[in-house]
PDB file of C-alpha atoms in Angstrom:
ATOM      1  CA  UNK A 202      84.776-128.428 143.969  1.00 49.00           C
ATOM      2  CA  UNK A 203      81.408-127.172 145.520  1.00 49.00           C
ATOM      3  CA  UNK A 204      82.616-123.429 144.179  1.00 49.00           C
ATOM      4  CA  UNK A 205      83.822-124.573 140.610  1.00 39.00           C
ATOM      5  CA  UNK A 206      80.395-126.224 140.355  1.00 41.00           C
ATOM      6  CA  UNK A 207      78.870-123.132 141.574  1.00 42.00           C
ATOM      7  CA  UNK A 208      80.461-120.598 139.156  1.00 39.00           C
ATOM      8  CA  UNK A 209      79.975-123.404 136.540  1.00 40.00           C
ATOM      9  CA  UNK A 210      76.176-123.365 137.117  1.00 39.00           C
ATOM     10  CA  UNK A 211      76.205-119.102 137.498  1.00 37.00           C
ATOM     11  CA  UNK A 212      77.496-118.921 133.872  1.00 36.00           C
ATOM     12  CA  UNK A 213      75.007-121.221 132.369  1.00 37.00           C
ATOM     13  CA  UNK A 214      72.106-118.510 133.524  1.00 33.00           C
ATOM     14  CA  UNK A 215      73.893-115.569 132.783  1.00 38.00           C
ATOM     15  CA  UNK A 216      74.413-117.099 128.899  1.00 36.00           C
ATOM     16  CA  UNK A 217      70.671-118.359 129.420  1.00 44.00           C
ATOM     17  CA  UNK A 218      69.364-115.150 130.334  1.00 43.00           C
ATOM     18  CA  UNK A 219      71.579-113.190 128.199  1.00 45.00           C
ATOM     19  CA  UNK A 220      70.265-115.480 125.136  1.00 52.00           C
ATOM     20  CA  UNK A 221      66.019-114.929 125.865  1.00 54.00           C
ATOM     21  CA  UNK A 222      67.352-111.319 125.797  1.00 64.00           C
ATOM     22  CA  UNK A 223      68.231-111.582 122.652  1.00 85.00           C
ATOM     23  CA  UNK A 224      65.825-113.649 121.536  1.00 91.00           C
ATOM     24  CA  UNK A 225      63.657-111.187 122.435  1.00 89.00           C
ATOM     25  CA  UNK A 226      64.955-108.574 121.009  1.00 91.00           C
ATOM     26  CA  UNK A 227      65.440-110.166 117.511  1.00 93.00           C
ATOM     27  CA  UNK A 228      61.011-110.976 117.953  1.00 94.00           C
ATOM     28  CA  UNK A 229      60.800-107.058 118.858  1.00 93.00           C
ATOM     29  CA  UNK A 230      63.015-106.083 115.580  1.00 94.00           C
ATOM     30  CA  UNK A 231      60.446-109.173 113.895  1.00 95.00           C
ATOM     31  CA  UNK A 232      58.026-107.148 114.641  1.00 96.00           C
ATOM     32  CA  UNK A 233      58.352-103.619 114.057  1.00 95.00           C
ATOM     33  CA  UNK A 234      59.605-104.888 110.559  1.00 95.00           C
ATOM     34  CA  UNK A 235      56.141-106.427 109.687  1.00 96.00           C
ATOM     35  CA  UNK A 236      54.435-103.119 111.124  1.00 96.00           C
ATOM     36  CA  UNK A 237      56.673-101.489 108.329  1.00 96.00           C
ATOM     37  CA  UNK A 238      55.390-104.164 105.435  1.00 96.00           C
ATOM     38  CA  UNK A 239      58.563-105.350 105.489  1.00 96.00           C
ATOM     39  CA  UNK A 240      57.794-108.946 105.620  1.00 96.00           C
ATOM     40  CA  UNK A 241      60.269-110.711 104.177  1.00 96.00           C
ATOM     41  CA  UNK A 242      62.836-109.380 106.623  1.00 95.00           C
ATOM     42  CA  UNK A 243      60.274-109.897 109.315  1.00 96.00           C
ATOM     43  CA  UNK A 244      60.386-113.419 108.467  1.00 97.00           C
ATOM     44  CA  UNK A 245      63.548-114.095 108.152  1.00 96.00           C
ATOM     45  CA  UNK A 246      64.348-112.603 111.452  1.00 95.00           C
ATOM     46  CA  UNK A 247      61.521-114.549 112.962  1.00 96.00           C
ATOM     47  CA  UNK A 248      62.757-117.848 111.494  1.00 96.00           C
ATOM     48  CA  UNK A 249      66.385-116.951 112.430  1.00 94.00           C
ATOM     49  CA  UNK A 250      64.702-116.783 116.425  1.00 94.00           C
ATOM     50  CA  UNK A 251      62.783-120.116 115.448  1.00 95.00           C
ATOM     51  CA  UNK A 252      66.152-121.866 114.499  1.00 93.00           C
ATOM     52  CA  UNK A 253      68.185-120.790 117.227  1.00 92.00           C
ATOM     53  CA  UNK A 254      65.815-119.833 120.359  1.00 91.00           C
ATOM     54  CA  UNK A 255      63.656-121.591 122.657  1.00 89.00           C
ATOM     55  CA  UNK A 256      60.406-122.897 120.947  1.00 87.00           C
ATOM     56  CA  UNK A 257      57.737-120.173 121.695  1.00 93.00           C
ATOM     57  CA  UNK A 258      54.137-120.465 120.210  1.00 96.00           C
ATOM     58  CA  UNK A 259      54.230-116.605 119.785  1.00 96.00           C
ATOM     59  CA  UNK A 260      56.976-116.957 117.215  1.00 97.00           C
ATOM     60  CA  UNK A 261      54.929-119.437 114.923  1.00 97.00           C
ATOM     61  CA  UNK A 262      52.248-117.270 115.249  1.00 98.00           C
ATOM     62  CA  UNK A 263      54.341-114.349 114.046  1.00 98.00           C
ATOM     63  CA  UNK A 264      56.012-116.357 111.344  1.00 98.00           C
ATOM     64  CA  UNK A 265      52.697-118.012 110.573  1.00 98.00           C
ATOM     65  CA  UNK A 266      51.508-113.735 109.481  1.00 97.00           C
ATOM     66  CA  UNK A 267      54.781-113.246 108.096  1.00 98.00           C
ATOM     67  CA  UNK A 268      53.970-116.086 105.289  1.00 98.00           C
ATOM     68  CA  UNK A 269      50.306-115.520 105.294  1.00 97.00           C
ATOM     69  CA  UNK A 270      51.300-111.730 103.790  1.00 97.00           C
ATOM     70  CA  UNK A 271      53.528-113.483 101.228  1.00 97.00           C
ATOM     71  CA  UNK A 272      50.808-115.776  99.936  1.00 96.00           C
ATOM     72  CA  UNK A 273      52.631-118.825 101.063  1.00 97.00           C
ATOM     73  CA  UNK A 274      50.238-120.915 101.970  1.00 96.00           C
ATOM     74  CA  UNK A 275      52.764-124.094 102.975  1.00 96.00           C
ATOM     75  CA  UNK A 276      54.998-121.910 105.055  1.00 98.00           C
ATOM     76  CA  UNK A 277      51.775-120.810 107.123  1.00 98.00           C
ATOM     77  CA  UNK A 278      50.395-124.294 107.502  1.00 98.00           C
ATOM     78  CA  UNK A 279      54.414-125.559 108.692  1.00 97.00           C
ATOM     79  CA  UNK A 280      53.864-122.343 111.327  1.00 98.00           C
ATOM     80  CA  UNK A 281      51.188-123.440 112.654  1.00 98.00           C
ATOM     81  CA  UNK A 282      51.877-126.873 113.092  1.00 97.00           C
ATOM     82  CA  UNK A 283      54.599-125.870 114.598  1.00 97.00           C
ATOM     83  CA  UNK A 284      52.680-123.655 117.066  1.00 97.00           C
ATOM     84  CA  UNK A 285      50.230-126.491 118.277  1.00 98.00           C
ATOM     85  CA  UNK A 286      53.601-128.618 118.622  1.00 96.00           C
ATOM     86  CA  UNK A 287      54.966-125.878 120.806  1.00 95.00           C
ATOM     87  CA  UNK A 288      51.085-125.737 122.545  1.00 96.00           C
ATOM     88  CA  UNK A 289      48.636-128.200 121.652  1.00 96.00           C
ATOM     89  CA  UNK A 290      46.212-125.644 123.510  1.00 96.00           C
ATOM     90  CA  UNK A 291      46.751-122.835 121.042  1.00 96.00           C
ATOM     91  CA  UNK A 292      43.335-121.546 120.039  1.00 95.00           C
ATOM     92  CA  UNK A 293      44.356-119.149 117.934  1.00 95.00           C
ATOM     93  CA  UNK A 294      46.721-121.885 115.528  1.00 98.00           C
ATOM     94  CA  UNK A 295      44.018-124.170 115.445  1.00 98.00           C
ATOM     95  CA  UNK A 296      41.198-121.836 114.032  1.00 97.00           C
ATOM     96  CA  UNK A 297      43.902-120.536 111.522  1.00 97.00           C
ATOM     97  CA  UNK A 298      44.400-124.137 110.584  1.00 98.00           C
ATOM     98  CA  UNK A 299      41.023-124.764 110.263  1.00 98.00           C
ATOM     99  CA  UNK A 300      40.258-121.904 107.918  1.00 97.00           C
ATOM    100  CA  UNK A 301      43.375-122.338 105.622  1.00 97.00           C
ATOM    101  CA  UNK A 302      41.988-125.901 105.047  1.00 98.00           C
ATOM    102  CA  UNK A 303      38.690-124.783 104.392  1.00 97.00           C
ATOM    103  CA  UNK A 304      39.648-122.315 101.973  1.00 96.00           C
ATOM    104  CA  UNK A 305      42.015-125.682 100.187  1.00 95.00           C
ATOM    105  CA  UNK A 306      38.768-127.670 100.095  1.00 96.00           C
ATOM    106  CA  UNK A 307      40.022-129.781 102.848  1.00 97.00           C
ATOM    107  CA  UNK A 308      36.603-130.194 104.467  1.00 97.00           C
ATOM    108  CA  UNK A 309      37.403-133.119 106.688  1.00 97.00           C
ATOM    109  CA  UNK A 310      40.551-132.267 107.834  1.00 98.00           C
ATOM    110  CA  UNK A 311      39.110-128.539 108.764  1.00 98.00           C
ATOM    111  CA  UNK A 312      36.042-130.053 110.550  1.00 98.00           C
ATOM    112  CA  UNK A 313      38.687-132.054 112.436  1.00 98.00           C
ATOM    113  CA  UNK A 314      40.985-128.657 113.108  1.00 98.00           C
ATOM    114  CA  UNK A 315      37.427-126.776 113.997  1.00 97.00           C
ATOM    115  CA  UNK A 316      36.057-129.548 116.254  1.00 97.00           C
ATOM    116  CA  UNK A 317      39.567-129.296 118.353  1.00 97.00           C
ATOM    117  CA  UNK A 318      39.322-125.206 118.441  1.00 96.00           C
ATOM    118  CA  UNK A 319      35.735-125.535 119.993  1.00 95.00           C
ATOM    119  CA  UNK A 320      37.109-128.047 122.692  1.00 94.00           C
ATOM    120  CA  UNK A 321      39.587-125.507 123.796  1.00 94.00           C
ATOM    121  CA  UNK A 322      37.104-123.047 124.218  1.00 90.00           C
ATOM    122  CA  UNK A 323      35.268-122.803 127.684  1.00 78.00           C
ATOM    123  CA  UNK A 324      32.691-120.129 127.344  1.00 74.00           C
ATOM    124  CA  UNK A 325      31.151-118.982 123.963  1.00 73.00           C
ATOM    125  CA  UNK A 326      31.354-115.039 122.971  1.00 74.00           C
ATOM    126  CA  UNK A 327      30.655-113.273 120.111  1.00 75.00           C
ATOM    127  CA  UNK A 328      34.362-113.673 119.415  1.00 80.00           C
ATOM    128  CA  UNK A 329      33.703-117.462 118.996  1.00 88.00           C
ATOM    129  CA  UNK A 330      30.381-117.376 117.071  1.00 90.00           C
ATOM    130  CA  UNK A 331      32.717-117.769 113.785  1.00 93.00           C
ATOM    131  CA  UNK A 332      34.019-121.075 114.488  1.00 95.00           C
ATOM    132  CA  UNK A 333      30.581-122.407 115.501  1.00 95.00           C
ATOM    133  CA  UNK A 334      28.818-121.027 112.357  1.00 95.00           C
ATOM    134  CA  UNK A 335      32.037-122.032 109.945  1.00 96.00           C
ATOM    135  CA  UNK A 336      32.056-125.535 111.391  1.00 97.00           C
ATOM    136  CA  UNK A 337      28.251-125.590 111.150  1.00 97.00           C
ATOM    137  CA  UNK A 338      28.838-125.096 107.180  1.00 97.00           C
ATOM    138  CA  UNK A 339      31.222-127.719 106.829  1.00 98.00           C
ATOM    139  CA  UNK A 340      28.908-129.873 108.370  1.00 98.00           C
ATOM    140  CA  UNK A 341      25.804-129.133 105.885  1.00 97.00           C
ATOM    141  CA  UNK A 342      28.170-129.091 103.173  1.00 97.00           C
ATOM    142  CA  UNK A 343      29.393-132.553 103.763  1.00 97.00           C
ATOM    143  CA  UNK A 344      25.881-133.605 104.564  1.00 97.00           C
ATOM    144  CA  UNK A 345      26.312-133.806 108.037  1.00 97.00           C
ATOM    145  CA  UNK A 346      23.084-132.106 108.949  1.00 97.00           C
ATOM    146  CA  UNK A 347      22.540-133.915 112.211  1.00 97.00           C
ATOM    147  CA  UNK A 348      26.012-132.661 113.652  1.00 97.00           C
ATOM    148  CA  UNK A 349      25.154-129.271 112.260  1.00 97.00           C
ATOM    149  CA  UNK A 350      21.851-129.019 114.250  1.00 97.00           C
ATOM    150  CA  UNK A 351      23.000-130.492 117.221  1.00 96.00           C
ATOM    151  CA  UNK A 352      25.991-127.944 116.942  1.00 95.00           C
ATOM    152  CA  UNK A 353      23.743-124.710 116.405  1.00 95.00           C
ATOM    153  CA  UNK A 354      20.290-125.313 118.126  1.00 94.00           C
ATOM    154  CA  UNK A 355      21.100-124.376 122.220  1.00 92.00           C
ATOM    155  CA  UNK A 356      23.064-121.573 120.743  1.00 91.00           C
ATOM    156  CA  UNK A 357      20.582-120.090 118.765  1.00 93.00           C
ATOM    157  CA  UNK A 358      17.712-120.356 120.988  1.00 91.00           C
ATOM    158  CA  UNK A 359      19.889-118.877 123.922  1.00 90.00           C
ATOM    159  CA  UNK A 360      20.640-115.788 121.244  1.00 88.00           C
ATOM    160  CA  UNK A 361      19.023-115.606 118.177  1.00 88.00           C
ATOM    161  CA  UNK A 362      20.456-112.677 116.357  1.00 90.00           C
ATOM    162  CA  UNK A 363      23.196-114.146 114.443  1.00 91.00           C
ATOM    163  CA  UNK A 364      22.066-114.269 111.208  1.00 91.00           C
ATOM    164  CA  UNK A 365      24.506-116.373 109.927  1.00 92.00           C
ATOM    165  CA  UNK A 366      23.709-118.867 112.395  1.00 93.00           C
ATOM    166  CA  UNK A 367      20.331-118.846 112.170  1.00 94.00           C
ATOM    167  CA  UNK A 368      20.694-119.556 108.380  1.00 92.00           C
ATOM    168  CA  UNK A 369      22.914-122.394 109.083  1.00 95.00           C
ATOM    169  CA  UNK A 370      20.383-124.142 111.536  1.00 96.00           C
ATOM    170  CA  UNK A 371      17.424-123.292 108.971  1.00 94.00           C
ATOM    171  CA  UNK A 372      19.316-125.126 106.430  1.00 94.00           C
ATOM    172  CA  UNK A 373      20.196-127.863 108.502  1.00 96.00           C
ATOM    173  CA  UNK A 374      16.769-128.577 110.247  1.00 96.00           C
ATOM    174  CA  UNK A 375      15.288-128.301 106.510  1.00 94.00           C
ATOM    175  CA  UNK A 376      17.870-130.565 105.003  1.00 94.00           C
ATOM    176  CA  UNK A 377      17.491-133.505 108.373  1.00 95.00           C
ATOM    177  CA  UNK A 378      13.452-132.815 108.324  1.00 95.00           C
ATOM    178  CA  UNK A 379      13.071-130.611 111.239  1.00 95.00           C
ATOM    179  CA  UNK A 380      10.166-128.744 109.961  1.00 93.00           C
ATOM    180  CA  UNK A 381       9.052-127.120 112.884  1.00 94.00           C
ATOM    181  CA  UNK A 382      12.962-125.795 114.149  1.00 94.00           C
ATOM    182  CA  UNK A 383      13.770-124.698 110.275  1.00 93.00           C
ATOM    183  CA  UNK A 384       9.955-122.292 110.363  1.00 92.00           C
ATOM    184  CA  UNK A 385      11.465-121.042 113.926  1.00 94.00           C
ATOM    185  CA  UNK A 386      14.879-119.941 112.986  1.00 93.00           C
ATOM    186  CA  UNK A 387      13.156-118.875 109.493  1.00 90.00           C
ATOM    187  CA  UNK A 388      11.147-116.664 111.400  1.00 90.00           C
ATOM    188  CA  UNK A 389      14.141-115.398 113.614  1.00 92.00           C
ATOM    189  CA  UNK A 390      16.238-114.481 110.643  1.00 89.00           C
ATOM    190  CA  UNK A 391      13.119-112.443 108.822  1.00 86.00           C
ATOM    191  CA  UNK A 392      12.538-110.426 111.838  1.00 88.00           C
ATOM    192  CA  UNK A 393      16.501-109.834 111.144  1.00 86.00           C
ATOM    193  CA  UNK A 394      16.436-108.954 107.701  1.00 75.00           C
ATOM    194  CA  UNK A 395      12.607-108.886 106.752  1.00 73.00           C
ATOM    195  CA  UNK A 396      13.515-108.548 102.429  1.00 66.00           C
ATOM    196  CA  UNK A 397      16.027-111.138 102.680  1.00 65.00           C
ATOM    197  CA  UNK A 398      14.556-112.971  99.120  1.00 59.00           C
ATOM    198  CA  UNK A 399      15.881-116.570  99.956  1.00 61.00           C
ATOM    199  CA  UNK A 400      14.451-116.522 103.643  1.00 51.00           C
ATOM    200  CA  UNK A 401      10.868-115.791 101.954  1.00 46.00           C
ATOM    201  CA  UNK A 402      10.587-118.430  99.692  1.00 49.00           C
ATOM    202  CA  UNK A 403      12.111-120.731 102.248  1.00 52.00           C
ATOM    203  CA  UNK A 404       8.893-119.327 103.854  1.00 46.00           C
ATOM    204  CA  UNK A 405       6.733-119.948 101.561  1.00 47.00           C
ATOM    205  CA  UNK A 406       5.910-116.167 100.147  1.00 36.00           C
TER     206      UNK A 406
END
């Protein structure tokens, strides 16, 4: 009994192993085929895996491209809701999320989808900045101007040679009376771009 059970249990990882090898295979083929622009086949091989394989978050992701590239917005959003099911952690899903529903108008739920990416994120980078400075918009543009400042001021005065930053917090500080925080990061941004027309009158020239 103790060997049946044993060979039983042997053949369930070799046709478990023997499966992620093809599984992986089939994402390699995925893609090499949206390298070549193919990516309708790309995305029907990725979907194939999806359907079949273990869930991955790498394979959302890639599907998530695959519709991106054939303007299908719905298909990308299902993708990436299926990556945060597969990884509620997935940084990279939730900023795509976030932008997509920017760019449909969706301001509140892509403050909501922003908000979660910046949780996720320990340490700030320049490869960050973006979320900060397109949540920061959302925020003025829903007149939120409070959130916005309290979002962008520590950043800014740690390094204040984003531009695009330092035009958010100007606006925001402006907009929620902060007259002495809108001249500073007013100031920051001319020294920037010194013939920026806006930022002068802002100014005062």
């Amino acid at each position: 009994m103790k060997r049946l059970l044993g060979i039983m249990i042997a053949t369930m990882l070799a046709v478990s192993a023997t499966q992620a090898q093809n599984c992986d295979s089939l994402y390699v083929l995925s893609l090499k085929l949206f390298d070549q622009k193919a990516y309708q086949a790309s995305l029907d091989t990725i979907s194939s895996i999806i359907n079949t394989c273990p869930a991955k978050t790498d394979y959302y992701l890639h599907q998530a491209k695959c519709y991106s590239q054939l303007k299908n917005t719905i298909g990308t959003m299902n993708a990436l809701n299926g990556a945060i099911q597969a990884d509620s952690t997935c940084i990279s899903a939730w900023a795509t999320k976030a932008l997509l529903l920017t760019q449909a108008g969706l301001n509140e739920q892509a403050i909501t989808a922003y908000e979660k990416t910046l949780s996720l994120i320990p340490i700030t980078d320049s490869s960050t900045k973006i979320y900060y400075t397109n949540l920061s918009a959302l925020y003025i543009l829903t007149n939120r101007y409070d959130d916005a400042y309290l979002l962008l001021n520590d950043l800014c005065h740690k390094d204040s040679t984003d531009a695009k930053m330092l035009t958010n917090l100007s606006a925001c500080a402006i907009y929620s009376g902060r007259i002495n925080e809108a001249e500073w990061s007013l100031s920051k941004f001319m020294a920037i771009d010194p013939q920026n027309t806006d930022c002068l009158i802002n100014m005062g020239f």
